[in-house]
CSV table of C-alpha atoms and ligand atoms in Angstrom, one decimal:
chain,number,residue,atom,x,y,z
R,724,MET,CA,106.5,65.8,101.1
R,725,LEU,CA,105.4,69.0,102.9
R,726,ALA,CA,106.9,72.3,102.1
R,727,MET,CA,105.9,75.6,103.8
R,728,VAL,CA,106.1,78.0,100.8
R,729,LEU,CA,106.0,81.7,100.5
R,730,ASN,CA,104.3,82.6,97.2
R,731,LEU,CA,104.7,86.3,98.0
R,732,PRO,CA,106.3,88.2,100.9
R,733,GLY,CA,104.1,88.9,103.9
R,734,ASP,CA,103.3,88.4,107.5
R,735,GLU,CA,103.6,85.2,109.5
R,736,HIS,CA,100.3,84.0,108.1
R,737,THR,CA,101.6,84.0,104.5
R,738,PHE,CA,103.2,80.5,104.6
R,739,HIS,CA,101.3,78.1,102.3
R,740,ALA,CA,101.4,74.3,103.0
R,741,GLU,CA,102.2,72.6,99.7
R,742,GLU,CA,102.5,68.9,98.9
R,743,ARG,CA,105.5,68.4,96.6
R,744,ALA,CA,107.5,65.5,95.1
R,745,ILE,CA,110.6,64.5,97.1
R,746,PRO,CA,113.5,65.8,95.1
R,747,VAL,CA,116.0,63.4,93.3
R,748,SER,CA,119.7,63.7,93.6
R,749,THR,CA,121.8,64.9,90.7
R,750,SER,CA,125.6,64.6,89.8
R,751,THR,CA,126.2,67.8,92.0
R,752,ASP,CA,123.3,67.8,94.6
R,753,SER,CA,122.1,65.4,97.2
R,754,VAL,CA,118.8,65.1,99.0
R,755,LEU,CA,118.7,66.1,102.6
R,756,LYS,CA,115.9,64.6,104.8
R,757,ILE,CA,115.5,67.6,107.1
R,758,MET,CA,115.0,66.6,110.7
R,759,ALA,CA,115.1,70.0,112.3
R,760,PHE,CA,116.2,73.6,111.8
R,761,GLY,CA,116.7,76.7,113.9
R,762,LEU,CA,115.0,80.0,113.1
R,763,ASN,CA,117.0,83.1,112.4
R,764,TYR,CA,116.0,86.8,112.5
R,765,ALA,CA,117.2,87.1,108.9
R,766,GLU,CA,114.3,84.9,107.9
R,767,LEU,CA,111.8,87.4,109.3
R,768,LEU,CA,113.3,90.0,107.0
R,769,THR,CA,113.2,87.7,104.0
R,770,ARG,CA,109.6,86.7,104.8
R,771,ASN,CA,108.7,90.4,104.9
R,772,GLY,CA,110.3,91.0,101.5
R,773,GLU,CA,113.3,92.8,102.8
R,774,SER,CA,115.8,90.6,101.1
R,775,PRO,CA,115.9,92.2,97.6
R,776,ASP,CA,117.7,89.2,95.9
R,777,VAL,CA,115.1,86.6,97.0
R,778,LYS,CA,112.5,85.8,94.3
R,779,PHE,CA,109.1,84.2,95.2
R,780,PRO,CA,107.7,81.6,95.4
R,781,ARG,CA,110.5,80.5,97.8
R,782,VAL,CA,110.9,78.0,100.7
R,783,ILE,CA,113.0,80.0,103.1
R,784,GLY,CA,115.2,78.9,105.9
R,785,ILE,CA,119.0,79.3,106.0
R,786,GLU,CA,120.1,76.3,108.0
R,787,ALA,CA,119.1,72.6,108.7
R,788,VAL,CA,120.3,69.4,110.1
R,789,GLY,CA,119.2,65.9,109.0
R,790,THR,CA,120.3,62.8,107.0
R,791,VAL,CA,121.4,62.3,103.4
R,792,SER,CA,118.5,60.4,101.8
R,793,ASP,CA,119.6,60.2,98.2
R,794,THR,CA,123.1,60.9,96.8
R,795,ALA,CA,125.3,60.1,93.8
R,796,THR,CA,127.9,57.3,94.5
R,797,ASP,CA,130.8,59.7,94.2
R,798,SER,CA,129.3,62.6,96.3
R,799,GLY,CA,131.5,61.9,99.3
R,800,PHE,CA,128.4,61.2,101.4
R,801,HIS,CA,126.4,58.0,102.1
R,802,VAL,CA,122.6,57.5,102.6
R,803,GLY,CA,121.8,57.9,106.2
R,804,GLN,CA,124.8,60.1,107.1
R,805,THR,CA,124.1,62.9,109.6
R,806,VAL,CA,124.9,66.3,108.0
R,807,MET,CA,124.1,70.0,108.3
R,808,THR,CA,123.8,72.8,105.8
R,809,LEU,CA,123.7,76.5,106.1
R,810,MET,CA,123.9,79.7,104.1
R,811,GLY,CA,125.5,79.9,100.6
R,812,GLY,CA,122.1,80.8,99.1
R,813,LEU,CA,120.0,78.3,101.1
R,814,GLY,CA,116.5,79.6,101.4
R,815,ARG,CA,117.4,82.6,99.4
R,816,GLU,CA,118.7,81.6,95.9
R,817,PHE,CA,117.3,78.1,96.2
R,818,ASP,CA,114.7,76.4,98.4
R,819,GLY,CA,115.8,76.2,102.1
R,820,SER,CA,114.9,74.4,105.3
R,821,TYR,CA,111.1,75.0,105.8
R,822,GLU,CA,110.3,71.6,104.1
R,823,GLU,CA,110.7,67.9,104.7
R,824,TYR,CA,113.4,67.3,102.1
R,825,ALA,CA,115.7,69.7,100.2
R,826,LEU,CA,118.1,69.4,97.3
R,827,ILE,CA,121.4,70.7,98.5
R,828,PRO,CA,124.7,71.2,96.5
R,829,ASN,CA,127.2,68.5,97.8
R,830,HIS,CA,129.8,71.2,98.7
R,831,GLN,CA,127.2,72.8,101.0
R,832,LEU,CA,126.6,69.6,103.1
R,833,TYR,CA,128.9,69.2,106.1
R,834,PRO,CA,129.3,66.1,108.2
R,835,LEU,CA,128.0,66.3,111.8
R,836,SER,CA,129.4,63.7,114.1
R,837,ILE,CA,127.8,64.8,117.4
R,838,LYS,CA,125.3,62.5,119.0
R,839,ASP,CA,122.4,64.5,120.4
R,840,SER,CA,118.7,65.1,119.8
R,841,TRP,CA,117.7,66.6,116.4
R,842,ALA,CA,116.5,69.7,118.2
R,843,GLN,CA,119.8,70.2,120.0
R,844,LEU,CA,121.8,69.6,116.8
R,845,ALA,CA,119.6,72.2,115.0
R,846,THR,CA,121.0,74.9,117.3
R,847,ILE,CA,124.5,74.4,115.9
R,848,PRO,CA,125.0,75.5,112.3
R,849,GLU,CA,124.3,79.2,112.0
R,850,SER,CA,124.8,80.4,115.6
R,851,PHE,CA,128.0,78.4,116.4
R,852,TYR,CA,129.5,79.1,112.9
R,853,THR,CA,128.9,82.8,113.2
R,854,ALA,CA,130.2,82.9,116.7
R,855,TYR,CA,133.3,80.9,115.9
R,856,GLY,CA,134.1,82.7,112.7
R,857,SER,CA,133.8,86.0,114.5
R,858,LEU,CA,136.0,84.9,117.4
R,859,LYS,CA,138.7,83.8,115.0
R,860,ARG,CA,138.6,87.2,113.4
R,861,LEU,CA,139.7,88.7,116.8
R,862,ARG,CA,142.9,86.6,116.8
R,863,LEU,CA,143.0,86.5,120.6
R,864,SER,CA,145.5,84.7,122.8
R,865,THR,CA,144.7,82.5,125.7
R,866,GLY,CA,143.8,84.7,128.7
R,867,ALA,CA,142.6,87.6,126.6
R,868,HIS,CA,139.6,89.6,127.9
R,869,LEU,CA,136.7,89.4,125.5
R,870,LEU,CA,133.5,91.5,125.5
R,871,ILE,CA,130.4,90.2,123.8
R,872,ARG,CA,127.9,92.9,123.1
R,873,GLY,CA,124.4,91.5,122.5
R,874,GLY,CA,125.3,88.6,124.7
R,875,THR,CA,121.8,87.0,125.0
R,876,SER,CA,121.4,86.6,121.3
R,877,ASN,CA,122.0,83.1,120.0
R,878,ALA,CA,125.2,84.1,118.3
R,879,GLY,CA,126.2,85.8,121.6
R,880,ILE,CA,125.6,82.7,123.7
R,881,ALA,CA,127.4,80.5,121.3
R,882,ALA,CA,130.3,82.9,121.4
R,883,LEU,CA,130.3,82.8,125.2
R,884,LEU,CA,130.3,79.0,125.2
R,885,LEU,CA,133.1,78.7,122.6
R,886,ALA,CA,135.2,81.5,124.1
R,887,LYS,CA,135.3,79.8,127.5
R,888,THR,CA,136.7,76.7,125.8
R,889,MET,CA,139.3,78.9,124.1
R,890,GLY,CA,140.6,80.2,127.4
R,891,TYR,CA,139.3,83.7,127.3
R,892,THR,CA,137.9,85.8,130.2
R,893,VAL,CA,134.4,86.8,129.0
R,894,SER,CA,132.3,89.9,129.8
R,895,THR,CA,128.9,89.8,128.2
R,896,THR,CA,125.9,92.1,128.0
R,897,SER,CA,122.1,92.3,128.0
R,898,ARG,CA,119.7,95.3,128.0
R,899,ASN,CA,117.7,93.2,130.4
R,900,SER,CA,118.9,92.8,134.0
R,901,ASP,CA,116.8,89.7,134.4
R,902,LYS,CA,118.9,87.8,131.9
R,903,LEU,CA,122.3,88.5,133.5
R,904,THR,CA,122.0,85.6,135.9
R,905,THR,CA,121.4,83.2,133.0
R,906,LEU,CA,124.5,84.5,131.3
R,907,GLN,CA,126.5,83.8,134.5
R,908,LYS,CA,125.1,80.3,134.7
R,909,LEU,CA,126.3,79.8,131.1
R,910,GLY,CA,129.8,80.7,132.1
R,911,ALA,CA,130.2,84.5,131.8
R,912,ASP,CA,133.0,85.9,134.1
R,913,GLU,CA,131.3,89.2,134.2
R,914,THR,CA,127.9,90.5,133.0
R,915,LEU,CA,127.2,94.1,132.2
R,916,LEU,CA,123.8,95.9,131.8
R,917,ASP,CA,123.7,97.6,128.4
R,918,ARG,CA,121.9,100.9,128.5
R,919,GLY,CA,123.4,102.0,125.1
R,920,SER,CA,126.7,102.8,126.9
R,921,LEU,CA,128.6,100.4,129.2
R,922,GLU,CA,129.8,101.2,132.7
R,923,THR,CA,133.2,99.5,132.9
R,924,THR,CA,136.8,100.7,133.1
R,925,THR,CA,138.1,97.6,131.3
R,926,SER,CA,140.0,98.0,128.1
R,927,PHE,CA,139.1,94.8,126.2
R,928,ASP,CA,141.4,92.8,124.0
R,929,GLY,CA,138.5,91.7,121.8
R,930,ILE,CA,134.9,92.9,121.3
R,931,LEU,CA,132.3,90.9,119.4
R,932,GLU,CA,129.8,93.6,118.4
R,933,LEU,CA,126.4,92.0,117.8
R,934,VAL,CA,124.2,95.1,118.5
R,935,GLY,CA,125.9,96.8,115.7
R,936,THR,CA,126.8,100.3,114.7
R,937,SER,CA,124.2,101.8,117.2
R,938,THR,CA,126.6,100.8,120.0
R,939,LEU,CA,129.9,100.6,118.1
R,940,ARG,CA,131.1,104.0,119.1
R,941,ASP,CA,130.6,103.2,122.7
R,942,SER,CA,132.3,99.8,122.2
R,943,LEU,CA,135.3,101.5,120.7
R,944,GLN,CA,135.7,103.5,124.0
R,945,HIS,CA,136.3,100.2,125.8
R,946,LEU,CA,138.9,98.8,123.3
R,947,ALA,CA,142.5,98.3,124.2
R,948,THR,CA,144.9,100.0,121.8
R,949,THR,CA,146.1,96.5,120.7
R,950,GLY,CA,142.6,95.2,120.7
R,951,THR,CA,140.2,94.3,117.8
R,952,VAL,CA,136.4,94.8,117.4
R,953,VAL,CA,134.6,92.5,115.0
R,954,VAL,CA,131.2,93.8,113.9
R,955,THR,CA,129.0,90.8,113.1
R,956,GLY,CA,125.4,91.8,114.1
R,957,GLY,CA,123.0,94.6,113.8
R,958,LEU,CA,120.5,93.9,116.6
R,959,GLY,CA,120.1,97.7,117.1
R,960,GLY,CA,118.7,97.9,113.5
R,961,GLU,CA,121.6,100.1,112.2
R,962,TRP,CA,124.3,98.9,109.8
R,963,SER,CA,126.3,102.0,109.1
R,964,LEU,CA,128.0,104.7,111.1
R,965,PRO,CA,127.4,108.3,110.2
R,966,ASP,CA,130.4,110.6,109.9
R,967,PHE,CA,132.8,107.8,110.7
R,968,SER,CA,136.5,108.6,111.0
R,969,PRO,CA,139.1,105.8,111.1
R,970,PHE,CA,140.8,107.8,113.8
R,971,GLU,CA,138.0,106.8,116.2
R,972,VAL,CA,139.4,103.2,116.3
R,973,PRO,CA,142.0,102.8,119.0
R,974,GLY,CA,143.0,99.3,117.8
R,975,TYR,CA,141.6,97.3,114.9
R,976,LEU,CA,138.2,97.1,113.3
R,977,THR,CA,136.9,94.1,111.2
R,978,ASN,CA,133.7,92.2,110.4
R,979,PHE,CA,132.4,88.7,109.9
R,980,GLN,CA,129.8,87.4,107.5
R,981,SER,CA,128.6,83.8,107.4
R,982,THR,CA,127.4,84.0,103.8
R,983,ASN,CA,130.1,81.8,102.3
R,984,VAL,CA,130.9,79.0,104.7
R,985,ASN,CA,134.5,78.1,105.4
R,986,ALA,CA,134.3,74.3,105.9
R,987,ARG,CA,137.5,74.3,108.0
R,988,LEU,CA,136.2,76.9,110.4
R,989,LEU,CA,132.9,75.0,110.7
R,990,SER,CA,134.6,71.7,111.5
R,991,GLN,CA,136.8,73.4,114.1
R,992,ALA,CA,133.6,74.8,115.8
R,993,VAL,CA,132.0,71.4,115.7
R,994,ALA,CA,135.1,69.8,117.3
R,995,LEU,CA,134.9,72.3,120.2
R,996,ILE,CA,131.2,71.6,120.6
R,997,LYS,CA,131.8,67.9,120.6
R,998,ASP,CA,134.8,67.9,122.9
R,999,HIS,CA,133.3,70.3,125.4
R,1000,ARG,CA,129.7,69.1,125.1
R,1001,LEU,CA,128.4,72.6,124.4
R,1002,GLN,CA,124.7,73.1,124.3
R,1003,LEU,CA,123.0,76.3,123.2
R,1004,PRO,CA,119.7,76.6,125.2
R,1005,ILE,CA,116.5,75.9,123.2
R,1006,ALA,CA,113.7,78.5,123.8
R,1007,GLN,CA,110.9,76.5,122.2
R,1008,THR,CA,110.3,73.8,119.6
R,1009,PHE,CA,107.5,73.7,117.0
R,1010,GLU,CA,106.4,71.3,114.3
R,1011,LEU,CA,106.8,72.3,110.6
R,1012,THR,CA,103.0,72.7,110.2
R,1013,ASP,CA,103.2,75.3,113.0
R,1014,ILE,CA,105.7,77.6,111.2
R,1015,THR,CA,103.4,80.6,111.7
R,1016,GLN,CA,103.4,80.2,115.5
R,1017,ALA,CA,107.2,79.6,115.3
R,1018,HIS,CA,107.6,83.0,113.5
R,1019,GLN,CA,105.2,84.6,116.1
R,1020,ALA,CA,107.4,83.3,118.9
R,1021,MET,CA,110.5,84.7,117.2
R,1022,ILE,CA,108.9,88.2,117.3
R,1023,ASN,CA,107.3,88.0,120.8
R,1024,SER,CA,109.4,85.5,122.9
R,1025,HIS,CA,111.7,87.0,125.4
R,1026,LYS,CA,113.2,83.6,126.3
R,1027,ILE,CA,116.9,83.0,125.9
R,1028,GLY,CA,117.8,80.3,123.3
R,1029,LYS,CA,117.1,79.1,119.8
R,1030,ILE,CA,113.6,78.5,118.4
R,1031,VAL,CA,113.7,75.1,116.7
R,1032,VAL,CA,111.3,73.5,114.2
R,1033,ILE,CA,111.1,69.7,113.8
R,1034,ALA,CA,110.5,68.8,110.2
R,1035,ASN,CA,110.5,65.0,110.4
R,1036,HIS,CA,110.3,62.4,113.1
R,1037,ASP,CA,112.4,59.2,113.1
Z,1231,LIG,N1,127.3,88.5,110.1
Z,1231,LIG,C1,126.7,87.3,110.0
Z,1231,LIG,O1,127.1,86.5,109.2
Z,1231,LIG,C2,125.6,87.0,111.0
Z,1231,LIG,C3,125.2,85.7,111.1
Z,1231,LIG,C4,124.1,85.5,112.0
Z,1231,LIG,C5,123.6,86.5,112.7
Z,1231,LIG,N2,124.0,87.8,112.5
Z,1231,LIG,C6,123.5,88.9,113.2
Z,1231,LIG,O2,123.8,88.8,114.5
Z,1231,LIG,C7,122.8,89.3,115.4
Z,1231,LIG,C8,122.4,88.2,116.4
Z,1231,LIG,O3,121.7,87.3,115.7
Z,1231,LIG,P1,120.9,86.1,116.5
Z,1231,LIG,O4,120.1,85.4,115.5
Z,1231,LIG,O5,121.9,85.4,117.3
Z,1231,LIG,O6,120.0,87.1,117.4
Z,1231,LIG,P2,118.8,86.7,118.4
Z,1231,LIG,O7,119.0,85.4,119.0
Z,1231,LIG,O8,117.5,86.9,117.6
Z,1231,LIG,O9,118.9,87.9,119.4
Z,1231,LIG,C9,117.9,88.2,120.3
Z,1231,LIG,C10,118.5,89.1,121.4
Z,1231,LIG,O10,118.9,90.3,120.8
Z,1231,LIG,C11,118.8,91.4,121.7
Z,1231,LIG,N3,118.3,92.5,121.1
Z,1231,LIG,C12,117.1,92.6,120.3
Z,1231,LIG,N4,116.9,93.9,119.9
Z,1231,LIG,C13,118.0,94.6,120.3
Z,1231,LIG,C14,118.3,96.0,120.2
Z,1231,LIG,N5,117.6,96.8,119.5
Z,1231,LIG,N6,119.5,96.4,120.8
Z,1231,LIG,C15,120.2,95.5,121.5
Z,1231,LIG,N7,119.9,94.2,121.7
Z,1231,LIG,C16,118.8,93.8,121.1
Z,1231,LIG,C17,117.9,90.9,122.8
Z,1231,LIG,O11,118.6,90.7,124.0
Z,1231,LIG,P3,118.4,91.6,125.4
Z,1231,LIG,O12,117.0,91.9,125.5
Z,1231,LIG,O13,119.0,90.6,126.4
Z,1231,LIG,O14,119.3,92.8,125.3
Z,1231,LIG,C18,117.4,89.6,122.3
Z,1231,LIG,O15,117.2,88.6,123.3
Z,1231,LIG,C19,121.7,89.8,114.5
Z,1231,LIG,O16,121.9,91.1,114.2
Z,1231,LIG,C20,121.9,89.0,113.2
Z,1231,LIG,O17,121.5,89.7,112.1
Z,1231,LIG,C21,125.0,88.1,111.6
């Protein structure tokens, strides 16, 4: 099988195509035939050597969808079953999705009962799980007014799609006025141009902060006294707030991390996607052999949607 390996950190040309033996299942791990996977910004950082815990050589990639190709009889899965995997050390502590087959701990395989193309299924795990987990942290009621800051990110779009099924009024942002129409078409009730500060008089019940601490102080200016901000992203490149005082928070402040997946939350997100036929846009698809071009697209593309890599064809 083909694995795109990083022997050392480096630029997008550092991937090395390696022929490896297909792994064999154990009493604790099953073999996933990877059909497709989405790319994530975090993988750029790992590739660059900015994930201190990742040891090389490593096959990176933090999410994948595919079928179980080899598993112990008591694993709870059957050969041919459609599943997904994400996080929990995938592509960081053990080899991840940039390969045709991967050995995955059984407790990190999750059934995926949605019928769609592999490329479309590949948009689900990390973006929708992150979005749903973040929305649940806000504990909003039906009719609540939500602001998504960093609304054109994949997590932001997934949050918009999910939030509309949950009965929220959604305002969402982009720094780029050209993208606001797309956000409206995806269901946003209001779009706001983000120039580092937002021009709105609304006090939001919930704010999903994906730009991060570089805009958090401004987001807090727009939070209702009973409202909650969940900090999930750091698109602005900053992850801490200098001279922070808790008295700056008019309501509640929390965060979300997808590192350790809560299977119940993930299955609730999948149920909403299935029931409402939610589809995250796909920006571009690549073959596994073109992983260098896929990483270049992640850096250079200004298209809305997920970059997806096809690892196997049926
Ligand atoms: N906590 C967690 O568990 C978790 C899980 C997944 C992702 N994340 C984080 O969530 C964020 C979104 O992830 P993603 O993979 O969905 O992102 P993504 O799809 O790669 O986001 C791309 C969009 O981000 C916006 N953007 C880029 N640089 C920006 C900047 N300096 N300031 C404001 N906006 C900027 C751009 O939108 P515009 O040009 O339209 O403004 C761009 O289209 C990232 O920070 C990621 O690290 C966290």
